[in-house]
PDB file of C-alpha atoms and ligand atoms in Angstrom:
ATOM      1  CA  UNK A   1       8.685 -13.165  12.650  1.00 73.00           C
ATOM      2  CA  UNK A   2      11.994 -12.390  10.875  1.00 78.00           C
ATOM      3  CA  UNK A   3      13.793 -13.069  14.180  1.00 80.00           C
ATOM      4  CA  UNK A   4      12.348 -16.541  13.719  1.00 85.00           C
ATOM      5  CA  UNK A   5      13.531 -17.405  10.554  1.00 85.00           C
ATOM      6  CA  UNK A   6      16.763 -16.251  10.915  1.00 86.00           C
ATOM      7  CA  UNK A   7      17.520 -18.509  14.077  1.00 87.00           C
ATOM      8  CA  UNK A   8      15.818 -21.633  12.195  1.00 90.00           C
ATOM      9  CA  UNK A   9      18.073 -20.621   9.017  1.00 88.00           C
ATOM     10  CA  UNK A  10      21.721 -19.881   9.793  1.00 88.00           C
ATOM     11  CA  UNK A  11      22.492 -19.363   6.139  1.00 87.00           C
ATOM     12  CA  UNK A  12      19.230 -16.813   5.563  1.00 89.00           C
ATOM     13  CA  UNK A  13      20.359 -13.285   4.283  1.00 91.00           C
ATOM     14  CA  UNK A  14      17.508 -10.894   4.252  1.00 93.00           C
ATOM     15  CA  UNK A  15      17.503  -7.851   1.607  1.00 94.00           C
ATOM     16  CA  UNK A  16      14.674  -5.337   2.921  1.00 96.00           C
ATOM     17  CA  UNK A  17      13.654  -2.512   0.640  1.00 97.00           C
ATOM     18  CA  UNK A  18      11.230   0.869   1.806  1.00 98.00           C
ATOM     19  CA  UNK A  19      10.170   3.866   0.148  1.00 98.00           C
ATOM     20  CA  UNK A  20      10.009   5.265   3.970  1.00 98.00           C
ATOM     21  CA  UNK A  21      13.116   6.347   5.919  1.00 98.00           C
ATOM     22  CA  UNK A  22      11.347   6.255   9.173  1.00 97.00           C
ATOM     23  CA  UNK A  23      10.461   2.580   8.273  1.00 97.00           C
ATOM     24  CA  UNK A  24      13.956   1.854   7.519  1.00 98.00           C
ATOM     25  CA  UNK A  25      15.410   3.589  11.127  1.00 97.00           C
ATOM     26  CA  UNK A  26      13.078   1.544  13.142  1.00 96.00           C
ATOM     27  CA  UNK A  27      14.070  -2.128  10.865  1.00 95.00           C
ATOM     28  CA  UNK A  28      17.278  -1.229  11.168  1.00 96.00           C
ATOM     29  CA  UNK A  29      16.516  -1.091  14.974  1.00 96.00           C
ATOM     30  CA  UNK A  30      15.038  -4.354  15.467  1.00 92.00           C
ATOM     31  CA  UNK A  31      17.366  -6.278  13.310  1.00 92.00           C
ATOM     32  CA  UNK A  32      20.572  -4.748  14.113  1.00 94.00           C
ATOM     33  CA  UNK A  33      21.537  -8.166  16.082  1.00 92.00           C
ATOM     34  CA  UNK A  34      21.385  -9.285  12.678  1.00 92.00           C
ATOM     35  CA  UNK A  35      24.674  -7.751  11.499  1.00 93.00           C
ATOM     36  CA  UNK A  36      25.302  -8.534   7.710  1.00 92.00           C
ATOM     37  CA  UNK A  37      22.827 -11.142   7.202  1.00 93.00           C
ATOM     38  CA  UNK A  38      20.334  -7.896   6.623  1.00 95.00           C
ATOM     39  CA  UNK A  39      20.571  -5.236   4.409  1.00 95.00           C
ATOM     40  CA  UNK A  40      18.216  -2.732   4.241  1.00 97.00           C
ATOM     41  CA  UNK A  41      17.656   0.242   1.214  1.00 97.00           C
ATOM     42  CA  UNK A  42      15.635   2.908   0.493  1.00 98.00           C
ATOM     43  CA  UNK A  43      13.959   2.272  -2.889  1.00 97.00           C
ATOM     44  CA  UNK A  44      10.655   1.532  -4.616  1.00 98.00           C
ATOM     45  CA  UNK A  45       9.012  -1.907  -4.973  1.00 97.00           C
ATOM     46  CA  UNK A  46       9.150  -0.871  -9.057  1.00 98.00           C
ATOM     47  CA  UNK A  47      12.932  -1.086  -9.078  1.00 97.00           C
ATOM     48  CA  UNK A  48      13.185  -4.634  -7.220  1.00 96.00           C
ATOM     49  CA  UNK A  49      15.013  -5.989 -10.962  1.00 94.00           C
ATOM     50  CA  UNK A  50      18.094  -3.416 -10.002  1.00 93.00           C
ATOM     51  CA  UNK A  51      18.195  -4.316  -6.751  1.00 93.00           C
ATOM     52  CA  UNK A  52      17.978  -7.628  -6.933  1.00 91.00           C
ATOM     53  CA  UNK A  53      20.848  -8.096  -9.526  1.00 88.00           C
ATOM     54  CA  UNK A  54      23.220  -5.195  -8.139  1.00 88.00           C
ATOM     55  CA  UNK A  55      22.840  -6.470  -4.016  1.00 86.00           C
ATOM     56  CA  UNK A  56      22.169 -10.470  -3.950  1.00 77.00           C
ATOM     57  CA  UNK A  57      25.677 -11.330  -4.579  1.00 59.00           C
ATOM     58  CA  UNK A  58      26.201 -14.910  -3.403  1.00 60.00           C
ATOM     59  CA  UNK A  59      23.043 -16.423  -5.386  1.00 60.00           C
ATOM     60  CA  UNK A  60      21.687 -15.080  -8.492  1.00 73.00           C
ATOM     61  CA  UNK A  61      18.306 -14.729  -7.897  1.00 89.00           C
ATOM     62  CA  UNK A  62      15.855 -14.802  -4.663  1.00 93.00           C
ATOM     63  CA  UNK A  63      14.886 -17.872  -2.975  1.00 93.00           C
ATOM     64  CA  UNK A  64      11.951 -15.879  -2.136  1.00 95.00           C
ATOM     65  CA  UNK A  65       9.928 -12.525  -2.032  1.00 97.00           C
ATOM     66  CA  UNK A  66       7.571 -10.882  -0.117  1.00 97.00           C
ATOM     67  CA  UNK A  67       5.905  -8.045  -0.595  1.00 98.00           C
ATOM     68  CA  UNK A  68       3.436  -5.927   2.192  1.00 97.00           C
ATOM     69  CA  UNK A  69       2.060  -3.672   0.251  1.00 98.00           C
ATOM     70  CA  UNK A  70       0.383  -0.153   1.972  1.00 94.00           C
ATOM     71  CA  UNK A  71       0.400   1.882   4.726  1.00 96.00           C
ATOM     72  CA  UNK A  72       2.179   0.780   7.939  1.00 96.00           C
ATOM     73  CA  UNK A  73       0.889   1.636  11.538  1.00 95.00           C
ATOM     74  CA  UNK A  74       3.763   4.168  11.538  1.00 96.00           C
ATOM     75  CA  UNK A  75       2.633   6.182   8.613  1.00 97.00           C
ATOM     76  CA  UNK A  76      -1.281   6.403   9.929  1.00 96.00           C
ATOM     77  CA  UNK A  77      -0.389   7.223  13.501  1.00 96.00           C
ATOM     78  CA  UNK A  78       1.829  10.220  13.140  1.00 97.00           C
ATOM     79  CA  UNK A  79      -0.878  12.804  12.429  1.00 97.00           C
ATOM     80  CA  UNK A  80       2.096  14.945  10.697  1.00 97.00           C
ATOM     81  CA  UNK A  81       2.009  12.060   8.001  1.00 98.00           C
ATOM     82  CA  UNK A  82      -1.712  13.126   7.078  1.00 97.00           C
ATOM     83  CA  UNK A  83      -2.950   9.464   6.174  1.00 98.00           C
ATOM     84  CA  UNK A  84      -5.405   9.111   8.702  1.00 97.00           C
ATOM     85  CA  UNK A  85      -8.790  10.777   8.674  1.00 96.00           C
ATOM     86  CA  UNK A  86      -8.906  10.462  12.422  1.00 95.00           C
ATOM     87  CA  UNK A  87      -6.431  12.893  12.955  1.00 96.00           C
ATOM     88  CA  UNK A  88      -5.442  16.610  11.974  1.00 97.00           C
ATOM     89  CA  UNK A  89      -2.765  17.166   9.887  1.00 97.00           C
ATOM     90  CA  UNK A  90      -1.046  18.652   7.239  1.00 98.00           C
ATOM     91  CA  UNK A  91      -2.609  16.645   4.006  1.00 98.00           C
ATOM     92  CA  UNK A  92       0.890  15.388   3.219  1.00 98.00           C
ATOM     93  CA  UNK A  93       0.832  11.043   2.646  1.00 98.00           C
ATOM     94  CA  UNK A  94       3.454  10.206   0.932  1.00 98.00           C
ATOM     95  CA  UNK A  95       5.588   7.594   1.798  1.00 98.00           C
ATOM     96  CA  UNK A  96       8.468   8.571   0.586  1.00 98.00           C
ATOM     97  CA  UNK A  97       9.133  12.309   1.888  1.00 97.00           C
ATOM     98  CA  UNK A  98      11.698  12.643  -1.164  1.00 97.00           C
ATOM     99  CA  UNK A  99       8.646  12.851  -3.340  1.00 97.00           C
ATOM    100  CA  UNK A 100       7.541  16.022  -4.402  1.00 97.00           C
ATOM    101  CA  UNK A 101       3.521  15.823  -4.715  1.00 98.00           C
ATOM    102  CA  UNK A 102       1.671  15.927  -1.990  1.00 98.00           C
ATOM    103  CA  UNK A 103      -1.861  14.896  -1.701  1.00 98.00           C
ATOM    104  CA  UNK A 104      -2.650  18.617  -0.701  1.00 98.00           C
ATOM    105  CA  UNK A 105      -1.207  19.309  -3.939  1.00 98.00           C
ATOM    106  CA  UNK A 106      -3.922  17.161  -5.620  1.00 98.00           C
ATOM    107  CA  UNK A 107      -7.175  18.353  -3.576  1.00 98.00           C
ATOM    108  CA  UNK A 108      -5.924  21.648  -4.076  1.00 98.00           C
ATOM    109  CA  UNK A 109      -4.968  22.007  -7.775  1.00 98.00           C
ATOM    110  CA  UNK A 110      -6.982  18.711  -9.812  1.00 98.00           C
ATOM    111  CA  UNK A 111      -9.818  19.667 -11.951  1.00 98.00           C
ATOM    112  CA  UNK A 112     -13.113  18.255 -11.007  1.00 98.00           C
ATOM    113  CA  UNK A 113     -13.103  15.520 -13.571  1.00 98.00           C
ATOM    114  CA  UNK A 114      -9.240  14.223 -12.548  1.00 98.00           C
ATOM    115  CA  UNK A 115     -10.557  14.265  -8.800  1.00 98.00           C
ATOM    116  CA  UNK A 116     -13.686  12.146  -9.280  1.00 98.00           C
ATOM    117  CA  UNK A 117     -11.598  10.277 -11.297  1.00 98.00           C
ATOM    118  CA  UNK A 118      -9.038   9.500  -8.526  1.00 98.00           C
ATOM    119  CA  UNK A 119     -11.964   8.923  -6.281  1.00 98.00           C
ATOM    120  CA  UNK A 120     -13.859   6.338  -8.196  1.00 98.00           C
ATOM    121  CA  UNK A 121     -10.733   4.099  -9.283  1.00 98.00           C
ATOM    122  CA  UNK A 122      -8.729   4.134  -6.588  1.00 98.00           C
ATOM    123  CA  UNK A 123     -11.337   4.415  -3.693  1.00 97.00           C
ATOM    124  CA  UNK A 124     -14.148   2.365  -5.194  1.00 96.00           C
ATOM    125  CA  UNK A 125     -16.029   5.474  -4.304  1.00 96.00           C
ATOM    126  CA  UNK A 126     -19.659   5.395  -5.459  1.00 95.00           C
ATOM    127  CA  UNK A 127     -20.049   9.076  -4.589  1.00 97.00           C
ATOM    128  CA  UNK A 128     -17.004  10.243  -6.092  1.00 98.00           C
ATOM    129  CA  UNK A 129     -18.604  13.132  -8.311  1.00 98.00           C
ATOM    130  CA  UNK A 130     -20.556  14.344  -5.224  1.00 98.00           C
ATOM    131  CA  UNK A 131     -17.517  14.804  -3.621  1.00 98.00           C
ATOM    132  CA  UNK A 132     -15.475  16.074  -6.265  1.00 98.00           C
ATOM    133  CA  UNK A 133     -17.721  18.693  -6.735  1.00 98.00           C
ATOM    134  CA  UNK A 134     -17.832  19.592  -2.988  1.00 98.00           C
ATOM    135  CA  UNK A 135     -14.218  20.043  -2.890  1.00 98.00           C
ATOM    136  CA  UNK A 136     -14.044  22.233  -5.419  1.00 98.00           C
ATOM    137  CA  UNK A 137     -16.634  24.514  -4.524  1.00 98.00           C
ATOM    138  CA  UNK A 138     -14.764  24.866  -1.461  1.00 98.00           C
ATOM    139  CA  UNK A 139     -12.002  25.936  -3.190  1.00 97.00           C
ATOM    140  CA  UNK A 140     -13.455  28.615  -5.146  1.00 97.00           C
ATOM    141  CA  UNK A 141     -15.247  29.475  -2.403  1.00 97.00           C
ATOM    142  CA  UNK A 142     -12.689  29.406   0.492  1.00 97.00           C
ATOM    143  CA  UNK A 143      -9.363  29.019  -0.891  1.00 97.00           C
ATOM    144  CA  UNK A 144      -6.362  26.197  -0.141  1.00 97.00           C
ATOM    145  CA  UNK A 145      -8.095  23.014   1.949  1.00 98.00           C
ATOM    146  CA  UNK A 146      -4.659  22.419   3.955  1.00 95.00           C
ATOM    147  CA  UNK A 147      -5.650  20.034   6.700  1.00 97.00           C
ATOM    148  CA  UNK A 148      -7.061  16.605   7.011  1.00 98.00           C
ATOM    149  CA  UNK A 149     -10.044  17.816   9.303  1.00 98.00           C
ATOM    150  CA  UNK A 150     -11.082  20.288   6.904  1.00 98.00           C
ATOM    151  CA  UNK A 151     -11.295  17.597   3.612  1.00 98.00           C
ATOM    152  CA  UNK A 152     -13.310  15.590   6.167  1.00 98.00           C
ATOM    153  CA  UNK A 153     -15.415  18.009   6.899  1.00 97.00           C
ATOM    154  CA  UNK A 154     -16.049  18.779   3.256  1.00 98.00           C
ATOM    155  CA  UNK A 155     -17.072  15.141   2.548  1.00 97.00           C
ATOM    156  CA  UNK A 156     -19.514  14.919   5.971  1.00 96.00           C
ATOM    157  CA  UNK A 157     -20.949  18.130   4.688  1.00 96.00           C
ATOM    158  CA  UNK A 158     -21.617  16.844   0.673  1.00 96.00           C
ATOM    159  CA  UNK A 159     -22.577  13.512   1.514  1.00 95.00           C
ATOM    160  CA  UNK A 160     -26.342  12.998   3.027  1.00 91.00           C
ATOM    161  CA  UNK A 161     -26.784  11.872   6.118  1.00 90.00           C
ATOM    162  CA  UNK A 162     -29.336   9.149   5.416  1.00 88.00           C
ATOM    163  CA  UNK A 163     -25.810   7.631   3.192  1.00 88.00           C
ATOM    164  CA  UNK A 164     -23.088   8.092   5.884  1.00 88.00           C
ATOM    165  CA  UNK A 165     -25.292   6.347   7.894  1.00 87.00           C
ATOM    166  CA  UNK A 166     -25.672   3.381   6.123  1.00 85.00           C
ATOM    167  CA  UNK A 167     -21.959   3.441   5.327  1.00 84.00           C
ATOM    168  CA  UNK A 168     -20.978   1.745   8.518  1.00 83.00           C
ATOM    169  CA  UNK A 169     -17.511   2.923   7.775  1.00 90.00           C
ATOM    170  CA  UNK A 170     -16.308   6.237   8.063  1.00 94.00           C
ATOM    171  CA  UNK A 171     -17.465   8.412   5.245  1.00 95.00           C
ATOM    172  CA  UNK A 172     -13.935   9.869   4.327  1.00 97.00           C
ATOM    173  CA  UNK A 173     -12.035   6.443   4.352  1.00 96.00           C
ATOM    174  CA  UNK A 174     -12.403   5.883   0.264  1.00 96.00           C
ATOM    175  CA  UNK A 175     -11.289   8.986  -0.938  1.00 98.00           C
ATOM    176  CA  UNK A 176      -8.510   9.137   1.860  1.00 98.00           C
ATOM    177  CA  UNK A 177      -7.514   5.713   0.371  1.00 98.00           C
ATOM    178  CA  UNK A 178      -7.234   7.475  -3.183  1.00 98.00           C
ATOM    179  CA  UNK A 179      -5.893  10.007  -2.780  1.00 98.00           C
ATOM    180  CA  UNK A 180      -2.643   7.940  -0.831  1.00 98.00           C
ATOM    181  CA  UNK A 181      -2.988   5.629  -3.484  1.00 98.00           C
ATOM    182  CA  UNK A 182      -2.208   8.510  -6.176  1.00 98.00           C
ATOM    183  CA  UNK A 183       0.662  10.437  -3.819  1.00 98.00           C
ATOM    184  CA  UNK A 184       2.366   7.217  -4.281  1.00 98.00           C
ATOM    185  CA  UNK A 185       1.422   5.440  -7.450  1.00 98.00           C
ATOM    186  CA  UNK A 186       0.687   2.113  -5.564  1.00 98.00           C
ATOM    187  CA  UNK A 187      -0.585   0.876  -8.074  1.00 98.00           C
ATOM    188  CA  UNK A 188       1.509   1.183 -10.504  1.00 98.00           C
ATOM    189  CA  UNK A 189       4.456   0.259  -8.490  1.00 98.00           C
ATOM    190  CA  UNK A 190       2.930  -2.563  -7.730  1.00 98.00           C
ATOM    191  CA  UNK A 191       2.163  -3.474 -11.277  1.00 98.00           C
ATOM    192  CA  UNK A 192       5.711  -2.946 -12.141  1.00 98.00           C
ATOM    193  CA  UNK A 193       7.191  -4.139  -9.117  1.00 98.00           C
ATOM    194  CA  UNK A 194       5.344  -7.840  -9.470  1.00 98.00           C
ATOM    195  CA  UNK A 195       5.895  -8.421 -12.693  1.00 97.00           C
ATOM    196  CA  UNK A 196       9.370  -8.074 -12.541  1.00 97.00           C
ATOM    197  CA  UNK A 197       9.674 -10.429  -9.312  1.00 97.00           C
ATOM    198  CA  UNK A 198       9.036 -12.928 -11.585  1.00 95.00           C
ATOM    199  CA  UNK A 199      12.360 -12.777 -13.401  1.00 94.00           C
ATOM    200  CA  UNK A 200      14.269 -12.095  -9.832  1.00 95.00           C
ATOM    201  CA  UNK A 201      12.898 -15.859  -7.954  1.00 95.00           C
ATOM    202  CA  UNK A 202      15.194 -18.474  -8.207  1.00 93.00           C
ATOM    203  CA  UNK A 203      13.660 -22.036  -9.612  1.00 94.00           C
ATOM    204  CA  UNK A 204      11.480 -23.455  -7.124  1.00 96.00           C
ATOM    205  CA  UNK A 205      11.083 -19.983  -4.841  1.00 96.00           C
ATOM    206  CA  UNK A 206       8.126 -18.370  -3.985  1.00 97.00           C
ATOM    207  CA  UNK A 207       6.611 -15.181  -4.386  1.00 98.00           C
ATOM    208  CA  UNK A 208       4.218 -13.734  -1.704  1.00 98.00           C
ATOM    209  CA  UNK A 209       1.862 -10.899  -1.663  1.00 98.00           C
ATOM    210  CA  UNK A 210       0.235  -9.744   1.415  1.00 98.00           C
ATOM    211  CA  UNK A 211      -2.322  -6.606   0.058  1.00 98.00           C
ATOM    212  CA  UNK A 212      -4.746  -4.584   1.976  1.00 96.00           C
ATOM    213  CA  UNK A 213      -7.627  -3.655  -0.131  1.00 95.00           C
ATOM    214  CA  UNK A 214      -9.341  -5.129  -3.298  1.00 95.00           C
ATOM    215  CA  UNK A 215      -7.807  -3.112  -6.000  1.00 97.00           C
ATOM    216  CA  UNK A 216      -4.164  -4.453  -4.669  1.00 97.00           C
ATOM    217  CA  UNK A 217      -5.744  -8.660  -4.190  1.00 98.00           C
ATOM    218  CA  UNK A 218      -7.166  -8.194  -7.780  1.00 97.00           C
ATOM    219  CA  UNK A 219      -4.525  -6.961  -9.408  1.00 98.00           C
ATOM    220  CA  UNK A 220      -2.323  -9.653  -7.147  1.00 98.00           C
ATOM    221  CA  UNK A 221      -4.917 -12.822  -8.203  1.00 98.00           C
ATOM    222  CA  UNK A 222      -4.792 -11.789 -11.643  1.00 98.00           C
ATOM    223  CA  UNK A 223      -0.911 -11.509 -12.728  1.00 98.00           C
ATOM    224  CA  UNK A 224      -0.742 -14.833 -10.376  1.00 98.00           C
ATOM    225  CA  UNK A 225      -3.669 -16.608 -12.516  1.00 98.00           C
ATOM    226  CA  UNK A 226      -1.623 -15.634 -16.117  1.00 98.00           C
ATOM    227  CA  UNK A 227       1.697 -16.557 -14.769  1.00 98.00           C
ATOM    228  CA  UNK A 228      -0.089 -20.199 -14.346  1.00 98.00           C
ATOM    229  CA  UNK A 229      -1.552 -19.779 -17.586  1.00 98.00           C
ATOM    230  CA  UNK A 230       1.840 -18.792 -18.755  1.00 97.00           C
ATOM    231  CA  UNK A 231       3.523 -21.917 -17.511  1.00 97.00           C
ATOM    232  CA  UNK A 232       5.777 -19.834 -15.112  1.00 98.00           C
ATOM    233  CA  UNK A 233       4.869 -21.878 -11.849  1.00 98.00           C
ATOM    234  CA  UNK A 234       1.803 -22.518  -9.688  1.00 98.00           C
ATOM    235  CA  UNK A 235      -0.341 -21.054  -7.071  1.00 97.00           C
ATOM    236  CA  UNK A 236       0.401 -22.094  -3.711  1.00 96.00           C
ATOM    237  CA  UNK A 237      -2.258 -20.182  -2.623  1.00 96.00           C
ATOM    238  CA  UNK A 238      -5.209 -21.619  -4.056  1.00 93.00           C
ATOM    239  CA  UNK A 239      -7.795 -19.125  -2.763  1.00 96.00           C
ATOM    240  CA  UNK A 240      -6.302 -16.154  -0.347  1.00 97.00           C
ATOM    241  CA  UNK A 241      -5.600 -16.545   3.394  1.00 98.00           C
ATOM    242  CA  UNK A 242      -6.973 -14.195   5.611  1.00 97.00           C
ATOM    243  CA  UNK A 243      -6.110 -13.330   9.326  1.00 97.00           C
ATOM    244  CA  UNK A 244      -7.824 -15.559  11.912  1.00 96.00           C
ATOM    245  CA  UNK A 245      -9.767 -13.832  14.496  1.00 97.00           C
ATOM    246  CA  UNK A 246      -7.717 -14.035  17.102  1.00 96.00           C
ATOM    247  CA  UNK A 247      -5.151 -11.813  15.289  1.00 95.00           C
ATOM    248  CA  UNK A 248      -7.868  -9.456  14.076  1.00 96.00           C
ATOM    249  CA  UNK A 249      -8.614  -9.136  18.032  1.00 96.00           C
ATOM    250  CA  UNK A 250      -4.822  -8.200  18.556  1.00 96.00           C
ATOM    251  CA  UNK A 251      -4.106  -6.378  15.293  1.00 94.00           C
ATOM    252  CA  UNK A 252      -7.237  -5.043  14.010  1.00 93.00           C
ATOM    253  CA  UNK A 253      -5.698  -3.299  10.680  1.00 92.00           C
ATOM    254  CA  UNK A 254      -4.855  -6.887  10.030  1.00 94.00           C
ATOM    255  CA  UNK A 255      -8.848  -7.595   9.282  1.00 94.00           C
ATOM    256  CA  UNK A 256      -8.660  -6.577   5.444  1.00 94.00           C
ATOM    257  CA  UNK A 257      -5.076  -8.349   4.929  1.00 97.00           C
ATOM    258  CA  UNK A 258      -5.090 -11.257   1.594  1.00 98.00           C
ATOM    259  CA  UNK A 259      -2.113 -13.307   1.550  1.00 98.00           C
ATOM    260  CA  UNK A 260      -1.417 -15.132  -2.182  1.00 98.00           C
ATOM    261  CA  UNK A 261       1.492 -17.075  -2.543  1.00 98.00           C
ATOM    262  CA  UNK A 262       3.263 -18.198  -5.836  1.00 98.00           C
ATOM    263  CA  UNK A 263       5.577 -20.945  -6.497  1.00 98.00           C
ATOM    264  CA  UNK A 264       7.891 -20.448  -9.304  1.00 97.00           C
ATOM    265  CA  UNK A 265       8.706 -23.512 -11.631  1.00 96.00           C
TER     266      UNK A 265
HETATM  267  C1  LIG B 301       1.941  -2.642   5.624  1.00 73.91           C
HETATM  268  S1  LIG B 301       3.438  -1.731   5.800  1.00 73.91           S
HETATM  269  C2  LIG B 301       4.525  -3.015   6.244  1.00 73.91           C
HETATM  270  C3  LIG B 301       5.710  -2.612   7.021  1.00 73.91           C
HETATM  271  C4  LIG B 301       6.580  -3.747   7.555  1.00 73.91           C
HETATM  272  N1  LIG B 301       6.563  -4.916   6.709  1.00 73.91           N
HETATM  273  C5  LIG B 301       6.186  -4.085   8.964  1.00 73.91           C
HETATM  274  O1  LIG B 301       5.678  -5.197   9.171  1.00 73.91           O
HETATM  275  O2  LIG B 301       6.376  -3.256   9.841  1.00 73.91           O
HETATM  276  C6  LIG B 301       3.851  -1.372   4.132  1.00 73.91           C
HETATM  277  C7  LIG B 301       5.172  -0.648   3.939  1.00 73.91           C
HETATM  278  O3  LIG B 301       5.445  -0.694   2.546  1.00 73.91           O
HETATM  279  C8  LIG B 301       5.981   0.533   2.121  1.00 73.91           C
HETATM  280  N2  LIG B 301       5.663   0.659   0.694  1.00 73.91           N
HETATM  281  C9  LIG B 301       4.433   0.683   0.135  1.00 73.91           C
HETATM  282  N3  LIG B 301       4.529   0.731  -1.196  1.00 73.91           N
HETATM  283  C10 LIG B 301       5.868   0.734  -1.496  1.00 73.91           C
HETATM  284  C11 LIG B 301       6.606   0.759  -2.706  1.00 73.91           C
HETATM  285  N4  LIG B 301       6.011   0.776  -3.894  1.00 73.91           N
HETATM  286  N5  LIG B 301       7.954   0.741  -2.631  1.00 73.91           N
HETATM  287  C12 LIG B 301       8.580   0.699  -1.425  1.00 73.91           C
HETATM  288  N6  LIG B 301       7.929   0.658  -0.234  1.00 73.91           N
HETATM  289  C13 LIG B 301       6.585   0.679  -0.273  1.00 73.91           C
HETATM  290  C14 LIG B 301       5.347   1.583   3.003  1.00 73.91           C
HETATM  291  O4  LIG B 301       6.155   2.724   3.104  1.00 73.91           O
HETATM  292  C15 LIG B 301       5.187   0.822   4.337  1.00 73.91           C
HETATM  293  O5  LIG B 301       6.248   1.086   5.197  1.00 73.91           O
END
């Protein structure tokens, strides 16, 4: 899609940020015909302010940003990454491998209360005592849960069957989706991260937000909603857009993408 906009733009320079090194090797990749118009760092969404300022040097602010927020097909396939329940692996997800804290490092040494905790806010997770409890009565039971098999097993075991069959989904996804969402802070980052894209948008540019699951849209629809409020621009998105079937056929993680859009006074 990039390609695309940088044949229809001549003047288009494309700044590219990624907590992920492996992310970063494979964009660098695909957009090395490119040459200077990209530039592409390792850094955190939360620090787009520094960036901004220190590497757009012909313009002083954005025309526009975008940010796709999550996991990437890269991180969930490589079972060595430990996002997905459908494989084994080491319980590692983090996105940046810099960072010290695993998410083994929270199953393995969170107290019950911080766990359910985790579960319920950042996995919706109606059964998120159940399952804190489960894992750690493992724990004092078996020792260290290391791989991503045994934490599912743990949660098939605790939760009845009569409820993972109703589920529909699989009954590990939510707290997988936590715990990923602690490793990294998502949340938090993205909290930061929006709120100072305001201040980095040129007059008239946009701000885009393409987010994966409702904690991320909410959090997306309501700084969007204030900044109206605020008098700092308008929605262009008046309600979110959502991937048409036809994509869902040929991307299915695409299904629970929102896209909101911004325009900046
Ligand atoms: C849905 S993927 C999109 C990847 C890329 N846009 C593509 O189409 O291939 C989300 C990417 O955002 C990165 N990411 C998530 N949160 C981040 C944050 N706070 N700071 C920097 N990168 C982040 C992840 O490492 C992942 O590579």
């Amino acid at each position: 899609m990039l390609s695309r906009f940088f044949l229809r733009f001549p003047e288009l320079g494309f700044l590219g940020i990624d907590q992920d090194d492996q992310a970063l090797v494979m964009a660098a990749q695909r957009l090395e015909c490119f040459g200077e118009r990209v530039l592409l760092l390792k850094s955190n969404f939360k620090h787009i302010d520094e960036i901004v300022k220190t590497y757009l040097l012909k313009e002083e602010n954005a025309d526009a940003i975008l940010f796709d927020l999550g996991v990437s097909s890269l991180q969930l396939d490589d079972e060595e990454r430990g996002f997905s329940f459908n494989k084994e692996g080491p319980i590692d997800m983090r996105m940046d491998k810099d960072a010290t804290v695993t998410a083994c490092d929270l199953i393995n040494k969170l107290t019950y209360d911080e766990l359910a905790k985790i579960f319920y806010e950042y996995g919706e997770e109606r059964f998120s005592r159940l399952l804190a409890r489960a894992i750690v009565r493992h724990r004092d039971r078996y020792g260290q849960i290391s791989s991503t098999s045994e934490l599912v097993d743990i949660i098939r075991g605790a939760l009845p069957a009569k409820v993972q069959r109703r589920m529909g989904k699989h009954p590990a996804r939510r707290v997988f989706q936590a715990l990923r969402i602690a490793v990294n802070d998502e949340l938090n980052a993205l909290k930061m991260g929006l709120e100072k894209s305001a201040g980095c948008v040129r007059s008239g540019g946009i701000i885009v937000v393409l987010s994966y699951h409702s904690l991320e849209d909410r959090l997306v629809k309501h700084t969007f909603k204030r900044w109206e409020t605020d008098g700092l621009g308008s929605l262009y998105t008046k309600k979110p857009i959502s991937p048409k079937a036809e994509e869902i056929k040929s991307n299915p993680r695409s299904r629970s993408a929102k896209l909101r859009a911004f325009a900046k006074f």
